[in-house]
Coordinates of N, CA and C in Angstrom, one line a residue:
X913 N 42.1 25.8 24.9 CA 41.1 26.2 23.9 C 41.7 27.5 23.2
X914 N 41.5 27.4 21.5 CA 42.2 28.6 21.4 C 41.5 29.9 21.1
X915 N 41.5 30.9 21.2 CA 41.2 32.1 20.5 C 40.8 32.1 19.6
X916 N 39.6 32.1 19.3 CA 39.0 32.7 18.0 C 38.6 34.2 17.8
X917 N 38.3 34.8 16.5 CA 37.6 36.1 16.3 C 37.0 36.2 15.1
X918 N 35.9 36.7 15.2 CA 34.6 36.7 13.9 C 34.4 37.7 13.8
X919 N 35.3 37.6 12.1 CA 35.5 38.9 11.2 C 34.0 38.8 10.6
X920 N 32.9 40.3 10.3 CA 32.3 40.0 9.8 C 32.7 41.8 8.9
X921 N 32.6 41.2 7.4 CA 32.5 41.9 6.8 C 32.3 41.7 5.2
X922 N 32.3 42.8 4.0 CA 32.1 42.5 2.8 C 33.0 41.9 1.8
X923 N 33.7 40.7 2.0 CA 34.9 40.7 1.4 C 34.6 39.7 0.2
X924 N 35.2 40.7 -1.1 CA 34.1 40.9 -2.2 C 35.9 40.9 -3.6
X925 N 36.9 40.1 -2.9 CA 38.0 40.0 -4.1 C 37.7 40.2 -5.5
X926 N 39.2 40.2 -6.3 CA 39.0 40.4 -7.7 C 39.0 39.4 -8.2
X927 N 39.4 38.2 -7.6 CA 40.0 36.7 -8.0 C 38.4 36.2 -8.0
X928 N 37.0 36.9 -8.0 CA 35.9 35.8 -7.6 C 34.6 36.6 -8.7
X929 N 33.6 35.7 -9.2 CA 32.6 36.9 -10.4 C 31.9 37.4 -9.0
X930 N 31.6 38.0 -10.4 CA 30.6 39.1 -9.5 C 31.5 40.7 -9.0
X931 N 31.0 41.5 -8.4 CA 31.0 42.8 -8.0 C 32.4 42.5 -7.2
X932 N 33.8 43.4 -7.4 CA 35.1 43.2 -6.6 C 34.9 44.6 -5.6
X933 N 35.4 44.8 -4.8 CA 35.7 46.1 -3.8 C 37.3 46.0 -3.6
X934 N 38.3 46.9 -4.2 CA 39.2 45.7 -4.2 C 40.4 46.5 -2.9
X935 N 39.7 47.8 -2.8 CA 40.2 48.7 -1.6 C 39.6 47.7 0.0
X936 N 38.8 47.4 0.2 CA 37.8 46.9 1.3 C 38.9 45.5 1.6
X937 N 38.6 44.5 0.4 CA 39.5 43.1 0.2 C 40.9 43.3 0.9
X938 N 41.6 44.3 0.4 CA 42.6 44.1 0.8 C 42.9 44.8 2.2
X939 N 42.2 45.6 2.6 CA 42.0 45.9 4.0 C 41.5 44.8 4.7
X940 N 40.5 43.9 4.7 CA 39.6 43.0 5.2 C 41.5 41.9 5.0
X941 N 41.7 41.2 4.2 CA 43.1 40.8 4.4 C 43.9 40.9 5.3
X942 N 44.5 42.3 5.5 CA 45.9 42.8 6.6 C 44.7 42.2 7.6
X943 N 43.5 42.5 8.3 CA 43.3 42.4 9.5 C 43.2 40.9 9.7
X944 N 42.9 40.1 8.8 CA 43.2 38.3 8.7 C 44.0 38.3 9.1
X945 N 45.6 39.0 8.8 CA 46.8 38.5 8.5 C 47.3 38.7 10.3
X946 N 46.2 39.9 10.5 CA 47.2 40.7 11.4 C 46.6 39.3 12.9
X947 N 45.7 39.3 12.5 CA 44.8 38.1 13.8 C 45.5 36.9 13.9
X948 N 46.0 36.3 12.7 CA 46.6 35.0 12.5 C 48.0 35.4 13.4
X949 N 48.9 36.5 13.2 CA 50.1 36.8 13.7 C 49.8 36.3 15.2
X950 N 48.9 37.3 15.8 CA 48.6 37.1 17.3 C 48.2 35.9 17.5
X951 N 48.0 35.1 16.5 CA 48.1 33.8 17.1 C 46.4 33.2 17.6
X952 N 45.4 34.1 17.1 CA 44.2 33.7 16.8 C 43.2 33.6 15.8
X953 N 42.7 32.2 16.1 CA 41.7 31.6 14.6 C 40.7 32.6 13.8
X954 N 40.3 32.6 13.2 CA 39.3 33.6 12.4 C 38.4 33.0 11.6
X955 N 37.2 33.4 11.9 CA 35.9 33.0 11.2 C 35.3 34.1 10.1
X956 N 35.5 34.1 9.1 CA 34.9 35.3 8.4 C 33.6 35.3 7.6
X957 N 32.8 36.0 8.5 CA 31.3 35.9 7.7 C 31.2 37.3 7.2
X958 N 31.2 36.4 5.7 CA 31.3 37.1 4.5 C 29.7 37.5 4.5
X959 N 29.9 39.4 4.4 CA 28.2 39.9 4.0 C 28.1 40.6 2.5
X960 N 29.3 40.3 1.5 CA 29.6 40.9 0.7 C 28.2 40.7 -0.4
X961 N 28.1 39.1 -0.8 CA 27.2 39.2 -1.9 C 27.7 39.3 -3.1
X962 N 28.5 38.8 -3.0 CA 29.6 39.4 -4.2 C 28.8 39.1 -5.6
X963 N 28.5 37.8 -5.8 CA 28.1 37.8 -7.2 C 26.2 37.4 -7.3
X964 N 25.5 38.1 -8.5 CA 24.2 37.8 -8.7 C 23.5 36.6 -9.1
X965 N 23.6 35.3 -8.3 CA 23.6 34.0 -9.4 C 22.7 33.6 -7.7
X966 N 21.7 32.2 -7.7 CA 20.8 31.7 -7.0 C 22.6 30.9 -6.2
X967 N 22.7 30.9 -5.4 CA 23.3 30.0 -4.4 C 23.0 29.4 -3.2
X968 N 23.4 28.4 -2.8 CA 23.1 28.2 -1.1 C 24.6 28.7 -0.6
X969 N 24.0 29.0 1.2 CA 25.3 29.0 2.0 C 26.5 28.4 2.2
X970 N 27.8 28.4 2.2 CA 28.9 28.0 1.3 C 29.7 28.4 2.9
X971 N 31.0 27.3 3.1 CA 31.7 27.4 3.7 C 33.2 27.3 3.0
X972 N 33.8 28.1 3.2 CA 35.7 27.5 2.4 C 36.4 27.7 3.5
X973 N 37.8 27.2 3.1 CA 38.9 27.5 3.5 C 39.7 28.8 2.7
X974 N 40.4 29.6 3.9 CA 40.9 31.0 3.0 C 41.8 30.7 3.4
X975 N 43.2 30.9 2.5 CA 44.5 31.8 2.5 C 44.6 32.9 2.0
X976 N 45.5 33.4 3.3 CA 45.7 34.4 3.0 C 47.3 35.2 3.4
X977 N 48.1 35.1 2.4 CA 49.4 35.7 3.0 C 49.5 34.3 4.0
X978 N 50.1 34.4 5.2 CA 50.5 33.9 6.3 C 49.8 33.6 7.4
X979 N 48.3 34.1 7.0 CA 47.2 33.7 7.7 C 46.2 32.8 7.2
X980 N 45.6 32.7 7.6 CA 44.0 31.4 7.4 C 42.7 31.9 8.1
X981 N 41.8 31.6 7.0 CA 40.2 31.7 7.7 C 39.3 30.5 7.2
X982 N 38.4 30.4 8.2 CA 37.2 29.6 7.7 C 36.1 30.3 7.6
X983 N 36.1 30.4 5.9 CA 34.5 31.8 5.5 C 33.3 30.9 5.1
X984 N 32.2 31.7 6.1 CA 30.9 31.4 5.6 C 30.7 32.5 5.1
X985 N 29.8 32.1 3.8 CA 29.1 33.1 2.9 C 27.7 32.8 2.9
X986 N 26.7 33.3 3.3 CA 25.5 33.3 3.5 C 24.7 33.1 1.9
X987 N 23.4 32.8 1.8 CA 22.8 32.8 0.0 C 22.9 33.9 -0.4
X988 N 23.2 33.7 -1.8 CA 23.1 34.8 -2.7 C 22.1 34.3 -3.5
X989 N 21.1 35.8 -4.2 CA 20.2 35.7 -4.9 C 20.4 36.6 -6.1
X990 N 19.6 36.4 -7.5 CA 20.1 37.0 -8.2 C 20.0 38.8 -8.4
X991 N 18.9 39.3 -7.5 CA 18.8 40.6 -7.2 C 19.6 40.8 -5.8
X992 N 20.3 41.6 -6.2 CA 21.7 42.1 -5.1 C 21.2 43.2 -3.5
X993 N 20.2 43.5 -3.7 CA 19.4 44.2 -2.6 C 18.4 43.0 -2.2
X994 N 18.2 42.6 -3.1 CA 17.0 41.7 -2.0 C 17.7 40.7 -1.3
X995 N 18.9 39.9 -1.8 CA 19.7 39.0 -0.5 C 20.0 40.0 0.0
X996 N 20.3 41.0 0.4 CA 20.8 41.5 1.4 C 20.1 41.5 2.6
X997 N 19.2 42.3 1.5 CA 17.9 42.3 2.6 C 17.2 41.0 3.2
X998 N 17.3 39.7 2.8 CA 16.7 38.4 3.0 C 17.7 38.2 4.1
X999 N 19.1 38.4 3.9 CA 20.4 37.4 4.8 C 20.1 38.3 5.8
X1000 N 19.8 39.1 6.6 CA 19.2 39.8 7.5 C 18.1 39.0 8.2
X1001 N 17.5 38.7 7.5 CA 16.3 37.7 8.3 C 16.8 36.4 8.5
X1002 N 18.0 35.9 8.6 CA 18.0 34.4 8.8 C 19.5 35.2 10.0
X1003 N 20.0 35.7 9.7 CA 21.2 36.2 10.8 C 20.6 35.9 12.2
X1004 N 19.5 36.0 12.6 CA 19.7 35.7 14.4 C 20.0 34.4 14.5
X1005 N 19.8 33.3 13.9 CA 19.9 32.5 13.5 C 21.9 31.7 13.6
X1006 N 22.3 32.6 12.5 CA 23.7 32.3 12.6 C 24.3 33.0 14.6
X1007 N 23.7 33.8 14.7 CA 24.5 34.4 16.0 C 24.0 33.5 16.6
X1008 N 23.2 33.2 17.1 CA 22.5 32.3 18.1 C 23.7 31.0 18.2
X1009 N 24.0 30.4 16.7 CA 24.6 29.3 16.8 C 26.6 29.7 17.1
X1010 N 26.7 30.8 17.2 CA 28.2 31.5 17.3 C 28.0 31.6 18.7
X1011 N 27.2 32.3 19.7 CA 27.3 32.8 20.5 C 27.4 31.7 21.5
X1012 N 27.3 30.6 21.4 CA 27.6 28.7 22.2 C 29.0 28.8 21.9
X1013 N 29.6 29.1 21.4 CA 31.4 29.3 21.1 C 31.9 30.3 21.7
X1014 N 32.1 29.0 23.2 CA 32.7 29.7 23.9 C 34.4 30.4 23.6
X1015 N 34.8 29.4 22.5 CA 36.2 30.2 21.9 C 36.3 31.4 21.3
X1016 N 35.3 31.8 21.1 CA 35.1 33.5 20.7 C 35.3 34.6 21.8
X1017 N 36.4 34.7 21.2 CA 36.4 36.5 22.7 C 36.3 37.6 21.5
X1018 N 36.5 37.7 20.4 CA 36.1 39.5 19.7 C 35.5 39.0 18.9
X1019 N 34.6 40.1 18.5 CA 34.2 40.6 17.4 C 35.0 41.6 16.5
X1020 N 35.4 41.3 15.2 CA 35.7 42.8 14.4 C 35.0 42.9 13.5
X1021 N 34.3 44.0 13.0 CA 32.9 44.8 12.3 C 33.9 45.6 11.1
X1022 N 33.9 45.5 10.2 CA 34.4 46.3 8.9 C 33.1 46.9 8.5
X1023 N 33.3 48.6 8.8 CA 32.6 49.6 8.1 C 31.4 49.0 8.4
X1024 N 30.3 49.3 9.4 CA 28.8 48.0 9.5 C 28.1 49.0 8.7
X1025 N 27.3 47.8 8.3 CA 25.8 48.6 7.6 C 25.0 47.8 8.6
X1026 N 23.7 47.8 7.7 CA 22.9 46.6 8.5 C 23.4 45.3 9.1
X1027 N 23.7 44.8 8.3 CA 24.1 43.3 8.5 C 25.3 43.4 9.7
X1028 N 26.3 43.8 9.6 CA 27.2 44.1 10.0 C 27.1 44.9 11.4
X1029 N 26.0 45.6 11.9 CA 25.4 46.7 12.9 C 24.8 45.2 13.9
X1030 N 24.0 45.1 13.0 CA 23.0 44.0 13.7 C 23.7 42.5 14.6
X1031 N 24.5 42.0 13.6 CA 25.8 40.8 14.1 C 26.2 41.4 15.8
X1032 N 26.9 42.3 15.5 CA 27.4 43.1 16.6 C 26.4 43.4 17.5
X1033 N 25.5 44.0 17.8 CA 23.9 43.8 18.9 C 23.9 42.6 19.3
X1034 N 23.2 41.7 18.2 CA 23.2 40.4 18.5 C 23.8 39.6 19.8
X1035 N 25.2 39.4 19.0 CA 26.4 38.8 19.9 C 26.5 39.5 21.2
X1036 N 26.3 40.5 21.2 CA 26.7 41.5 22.5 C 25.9 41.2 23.7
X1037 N 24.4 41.0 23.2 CA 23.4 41.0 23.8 C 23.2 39.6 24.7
X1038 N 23.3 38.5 23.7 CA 23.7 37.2 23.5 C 25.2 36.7 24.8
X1039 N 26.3 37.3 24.4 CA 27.7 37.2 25.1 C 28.2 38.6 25.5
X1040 N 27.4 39.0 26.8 CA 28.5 40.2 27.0 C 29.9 40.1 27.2
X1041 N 30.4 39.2 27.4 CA 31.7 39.2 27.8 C 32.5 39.4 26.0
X1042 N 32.1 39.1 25.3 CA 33.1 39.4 24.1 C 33.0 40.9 23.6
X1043 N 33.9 41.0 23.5 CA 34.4 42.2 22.6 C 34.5 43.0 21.5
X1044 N 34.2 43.7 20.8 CA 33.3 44.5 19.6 C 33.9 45.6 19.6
X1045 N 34.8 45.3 18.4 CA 35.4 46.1 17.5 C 35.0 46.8 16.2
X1046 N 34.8 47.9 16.1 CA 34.8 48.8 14.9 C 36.0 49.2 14.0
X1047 N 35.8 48.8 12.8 CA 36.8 49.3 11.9 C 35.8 50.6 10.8
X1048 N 35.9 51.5 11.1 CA 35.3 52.6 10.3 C 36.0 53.6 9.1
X1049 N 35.5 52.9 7.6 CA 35.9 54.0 6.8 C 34.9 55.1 6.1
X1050 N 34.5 55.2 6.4 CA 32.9 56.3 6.3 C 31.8 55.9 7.3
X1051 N 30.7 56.6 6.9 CA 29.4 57.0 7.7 C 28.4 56.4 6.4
X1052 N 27.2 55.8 6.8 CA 26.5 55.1 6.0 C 25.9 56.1 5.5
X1053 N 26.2 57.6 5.4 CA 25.4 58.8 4.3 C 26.2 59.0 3.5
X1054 N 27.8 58.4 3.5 CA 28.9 58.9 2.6 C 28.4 58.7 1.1
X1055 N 27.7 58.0 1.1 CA 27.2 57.8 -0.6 C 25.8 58.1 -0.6
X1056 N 25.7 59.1 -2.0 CA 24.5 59.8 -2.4 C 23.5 58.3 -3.3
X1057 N 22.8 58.1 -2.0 CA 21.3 57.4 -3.2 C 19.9 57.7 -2.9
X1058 N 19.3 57.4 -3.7 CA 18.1 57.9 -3.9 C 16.9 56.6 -3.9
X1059 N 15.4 57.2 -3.4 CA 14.7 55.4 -3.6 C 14.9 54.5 -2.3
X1060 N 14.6 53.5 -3.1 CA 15.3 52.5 -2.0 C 16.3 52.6 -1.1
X1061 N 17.3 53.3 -2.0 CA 19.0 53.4 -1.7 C 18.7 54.8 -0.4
X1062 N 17.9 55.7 -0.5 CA 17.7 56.6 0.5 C 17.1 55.7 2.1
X1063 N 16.3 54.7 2.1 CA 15.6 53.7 2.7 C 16.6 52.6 3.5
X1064 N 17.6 52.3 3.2 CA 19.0 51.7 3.2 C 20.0 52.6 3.8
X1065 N 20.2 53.7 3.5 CA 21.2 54.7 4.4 C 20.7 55.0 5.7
X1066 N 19.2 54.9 5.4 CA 18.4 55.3 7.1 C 18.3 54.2 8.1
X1067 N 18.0 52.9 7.8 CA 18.1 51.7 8.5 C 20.1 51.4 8.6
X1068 N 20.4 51.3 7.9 CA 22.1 51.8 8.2 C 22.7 52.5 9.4
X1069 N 22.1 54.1 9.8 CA 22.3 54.7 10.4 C 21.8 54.5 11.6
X1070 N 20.5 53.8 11.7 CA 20.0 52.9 13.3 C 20.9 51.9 13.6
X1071 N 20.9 51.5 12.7 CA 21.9 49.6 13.4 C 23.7 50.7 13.6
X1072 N 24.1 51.6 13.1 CA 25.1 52.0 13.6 C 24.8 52.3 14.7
X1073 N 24.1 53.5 15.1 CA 23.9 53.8 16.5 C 23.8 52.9 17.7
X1074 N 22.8 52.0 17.2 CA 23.1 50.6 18.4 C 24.1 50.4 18.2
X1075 N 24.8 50.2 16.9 CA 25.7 49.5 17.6 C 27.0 49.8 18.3
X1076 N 27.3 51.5 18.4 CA 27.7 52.4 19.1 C 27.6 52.2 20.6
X1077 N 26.8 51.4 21.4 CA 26.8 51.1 22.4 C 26.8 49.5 22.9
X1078 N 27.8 49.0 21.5 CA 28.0 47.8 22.3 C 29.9 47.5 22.2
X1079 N 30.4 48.7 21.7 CA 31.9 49.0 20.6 C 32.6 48.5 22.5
X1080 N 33.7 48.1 22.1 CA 34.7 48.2 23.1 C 36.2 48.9 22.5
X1081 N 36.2 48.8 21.0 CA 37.1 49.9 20.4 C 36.6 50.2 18.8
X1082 N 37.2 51.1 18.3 CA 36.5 51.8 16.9 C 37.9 52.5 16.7
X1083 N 38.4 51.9 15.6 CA 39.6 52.3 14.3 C 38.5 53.2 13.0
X1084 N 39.6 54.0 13.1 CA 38.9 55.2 12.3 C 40.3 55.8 11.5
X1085 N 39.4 56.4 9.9 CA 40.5 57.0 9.3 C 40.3 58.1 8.9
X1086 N 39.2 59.0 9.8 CA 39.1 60.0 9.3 C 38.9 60.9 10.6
X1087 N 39.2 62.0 11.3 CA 39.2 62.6 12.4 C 37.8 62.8 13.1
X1088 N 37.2 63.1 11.7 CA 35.6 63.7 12.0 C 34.9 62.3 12.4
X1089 N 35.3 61.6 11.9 CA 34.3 60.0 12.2 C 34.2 60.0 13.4
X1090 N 35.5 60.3 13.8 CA 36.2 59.6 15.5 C 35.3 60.7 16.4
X1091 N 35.1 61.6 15.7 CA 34.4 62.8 16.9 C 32.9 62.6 17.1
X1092 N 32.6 61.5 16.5 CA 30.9 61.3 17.3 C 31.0 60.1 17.7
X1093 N 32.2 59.3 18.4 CA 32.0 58.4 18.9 C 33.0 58.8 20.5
X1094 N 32.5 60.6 20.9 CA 33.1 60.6 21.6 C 32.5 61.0 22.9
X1095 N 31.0 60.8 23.1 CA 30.0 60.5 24.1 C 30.0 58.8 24.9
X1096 N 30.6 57.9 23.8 CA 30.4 56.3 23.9 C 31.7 56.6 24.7
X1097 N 31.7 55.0 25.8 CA 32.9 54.6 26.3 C 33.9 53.3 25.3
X1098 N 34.6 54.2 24.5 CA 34.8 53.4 23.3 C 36.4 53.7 23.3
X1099 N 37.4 52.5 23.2 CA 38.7 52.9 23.3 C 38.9 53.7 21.6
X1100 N 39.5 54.8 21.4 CA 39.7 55.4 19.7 C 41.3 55.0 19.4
X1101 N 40.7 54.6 18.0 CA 42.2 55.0 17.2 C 42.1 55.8 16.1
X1102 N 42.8 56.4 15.9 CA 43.3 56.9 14.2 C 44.0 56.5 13.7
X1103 N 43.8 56.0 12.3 CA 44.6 54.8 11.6 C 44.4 56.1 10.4
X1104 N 45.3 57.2 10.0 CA 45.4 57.6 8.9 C 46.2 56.8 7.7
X1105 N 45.9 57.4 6.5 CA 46.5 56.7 5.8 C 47.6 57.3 5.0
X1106 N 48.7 56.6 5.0 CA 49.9 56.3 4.9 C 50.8 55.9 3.4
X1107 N 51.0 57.2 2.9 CA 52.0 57.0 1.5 C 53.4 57.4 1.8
X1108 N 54.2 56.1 1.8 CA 55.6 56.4 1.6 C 56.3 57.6 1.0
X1109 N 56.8 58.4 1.5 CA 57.0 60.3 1.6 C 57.8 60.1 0.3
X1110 N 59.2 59.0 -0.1 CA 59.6 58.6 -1.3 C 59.0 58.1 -2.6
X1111 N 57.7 57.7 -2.1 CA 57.1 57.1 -3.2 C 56.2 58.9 -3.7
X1112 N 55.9 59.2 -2.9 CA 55.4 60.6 -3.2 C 56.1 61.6 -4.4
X1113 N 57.7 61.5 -3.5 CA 58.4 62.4 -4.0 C 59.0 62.1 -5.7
X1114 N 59.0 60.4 -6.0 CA 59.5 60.1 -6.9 C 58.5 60.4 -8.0
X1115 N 57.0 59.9 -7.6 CA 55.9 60.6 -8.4 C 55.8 61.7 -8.9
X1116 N 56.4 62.8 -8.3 CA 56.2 64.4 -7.9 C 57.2 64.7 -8.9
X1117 N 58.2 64.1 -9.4 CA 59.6 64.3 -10.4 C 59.3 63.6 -11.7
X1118 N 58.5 62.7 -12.0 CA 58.2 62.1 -12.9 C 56.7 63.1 -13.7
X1119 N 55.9 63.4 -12.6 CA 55.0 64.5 -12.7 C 55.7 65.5 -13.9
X1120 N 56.8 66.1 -12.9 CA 57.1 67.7 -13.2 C 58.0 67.4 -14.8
X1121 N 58.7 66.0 -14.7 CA 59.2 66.0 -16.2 C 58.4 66.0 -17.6
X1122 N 57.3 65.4 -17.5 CA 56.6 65.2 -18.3 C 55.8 66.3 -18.7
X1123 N 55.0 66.9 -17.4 CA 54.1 67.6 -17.5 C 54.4 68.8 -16.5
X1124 N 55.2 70.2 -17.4 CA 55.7 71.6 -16.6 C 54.6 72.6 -16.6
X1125 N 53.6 72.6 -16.9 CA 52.4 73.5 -16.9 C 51.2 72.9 -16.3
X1126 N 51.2 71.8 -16.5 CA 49.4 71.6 -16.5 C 49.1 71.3 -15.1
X1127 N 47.4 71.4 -14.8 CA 47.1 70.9 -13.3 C 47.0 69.5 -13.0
X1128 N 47.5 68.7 -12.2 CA 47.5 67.4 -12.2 C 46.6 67.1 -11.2
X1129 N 45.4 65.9 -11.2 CA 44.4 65.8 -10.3 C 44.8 64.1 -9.7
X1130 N 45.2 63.5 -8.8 CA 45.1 62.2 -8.5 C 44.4 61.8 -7.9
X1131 N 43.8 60.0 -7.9 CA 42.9 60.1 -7.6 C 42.6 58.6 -7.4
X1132 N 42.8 57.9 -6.2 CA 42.6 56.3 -5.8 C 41.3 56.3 -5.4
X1133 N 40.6 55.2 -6.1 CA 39.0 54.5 -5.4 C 38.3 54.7 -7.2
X1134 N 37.5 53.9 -6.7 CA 36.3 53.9 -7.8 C 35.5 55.3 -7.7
X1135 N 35.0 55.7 -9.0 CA 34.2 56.9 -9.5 C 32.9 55.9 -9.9
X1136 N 31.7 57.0 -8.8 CA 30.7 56.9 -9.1 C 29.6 57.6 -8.9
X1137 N 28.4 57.4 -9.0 CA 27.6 59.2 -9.2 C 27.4 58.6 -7.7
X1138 N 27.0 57.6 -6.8 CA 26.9 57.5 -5.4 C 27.7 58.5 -4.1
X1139 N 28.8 58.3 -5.2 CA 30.2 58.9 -3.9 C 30.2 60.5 -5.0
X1140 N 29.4 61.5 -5.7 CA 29.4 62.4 -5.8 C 30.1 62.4 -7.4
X1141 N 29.9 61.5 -7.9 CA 30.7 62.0 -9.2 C 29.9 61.8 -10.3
X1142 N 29.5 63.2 -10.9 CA 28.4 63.7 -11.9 C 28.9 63.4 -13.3
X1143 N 30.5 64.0 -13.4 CA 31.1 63.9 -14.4 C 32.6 64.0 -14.5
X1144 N 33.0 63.2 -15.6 CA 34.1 63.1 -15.4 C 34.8 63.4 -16.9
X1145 N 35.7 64.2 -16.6 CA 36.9 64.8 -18.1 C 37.6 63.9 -18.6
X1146 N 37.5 64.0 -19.9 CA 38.6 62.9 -20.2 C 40.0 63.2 -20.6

């Protein structure tokens, strides 16, 4: 029987309508690629929601690079908080029917929120014997909202904490993340992130040709007033 593992996370490409994440996608990818290497199958339940249009539950086949998945996408509805919040009520549902698979030994969790917090309880509770993996690139308060969006960061922050006591490892890219997961019996990694010292350097000369005075600000990821950005110079 072979090895399976059930990716669950937001993977939300540029190739598809609707809302891309295109930092997440291509992270959510290498760990496909990296599962397939080892030589185990991958189920990826997709919590993304990517696009606002009425759908039912949807199964594909994914390539990817040198790997393969079989993705379920749960419904989408045309308000993008309320499926979220709806695919939450039907999820015991999907675990229940996962946790009879016996070819499942891990879990990997990309950044959990709700949906993603909850899967991981679930399963755990369901099959202790499998294994529950954290992949962490912020804390569910990293982004400023308000409203509802304040209502959502707080239920966020419970389903993490459970699910802090069901982790058997947690990849992290930020030092401070890693230091409150260090009461749990949790294996850590630090996975910082990594620019080629040449790619740097050749930047840095191309910089200084062009531009011998002025201050230069760089700056990878989307700008938005959530992640702190009020305003922006043109």
């Amino acid at each position: 029987m072979k090895r399976r593992t059930v990716v669950v996370a937001p993977y939300c490409p540029a190739d598809r309508p609707g809302i891309a994440s295109l930092g997440a996608a291509k992270k959510i990818r290498a760990v496909i690629e990296m599962l397939a290497w080892r030589g185990t199958t991958v189920l990826l339940l997709n919590s993304g929601h990517q696009d606002t249009i009425r759908s039912r539950a949807a199964v594909r086949r994914l390539r990817i690079g040198g790997g393969a998945a079989a993705e379920f996408s749960p419904p989408s509805f045309r308000s993008r908080p309320f499926g979220k919040a709806a695919n939450l009520i039907w999820l015991p549902l999907v675990v229940w029917r996962l946790h009879r698979d016996k070819s499942i030994e891990r879990v990997w969790l990309y950044n959990p929120y709700a949906f993603e917090s909850a899967f991981g309880v679930l399963i755990k509770w369901l099959r202790p014997d499998i294994e529950i993996y954290l992949e962490l690139e912020d804390s569910p308060n990293a982004r400023r909202r308000s409203g509802f969006g304040a209502v959502k960061v707080l239920v966020d922050k419970i389903g993490l904490l459970a699910c802090k006591h069901t982790l058997h490892g947690c990849v992290f890219v930020q030092p401070s993340i890693g230091s409150e997961f260090r009461w749990y019996q949790v294996a850590l990694r630090y996975a910082p992130t990594i620019i080629s010292a040449a790619v740097v350097t050749h930047t840095l000369v191309l910089i200084g040709r062009s531009i011998a005075t002025d201050l230069v600000w760089g700056y990878f990821g989307g700008l938005s007033e959530e992640k702190g950005v009020d305003l922006i110079f043109e």
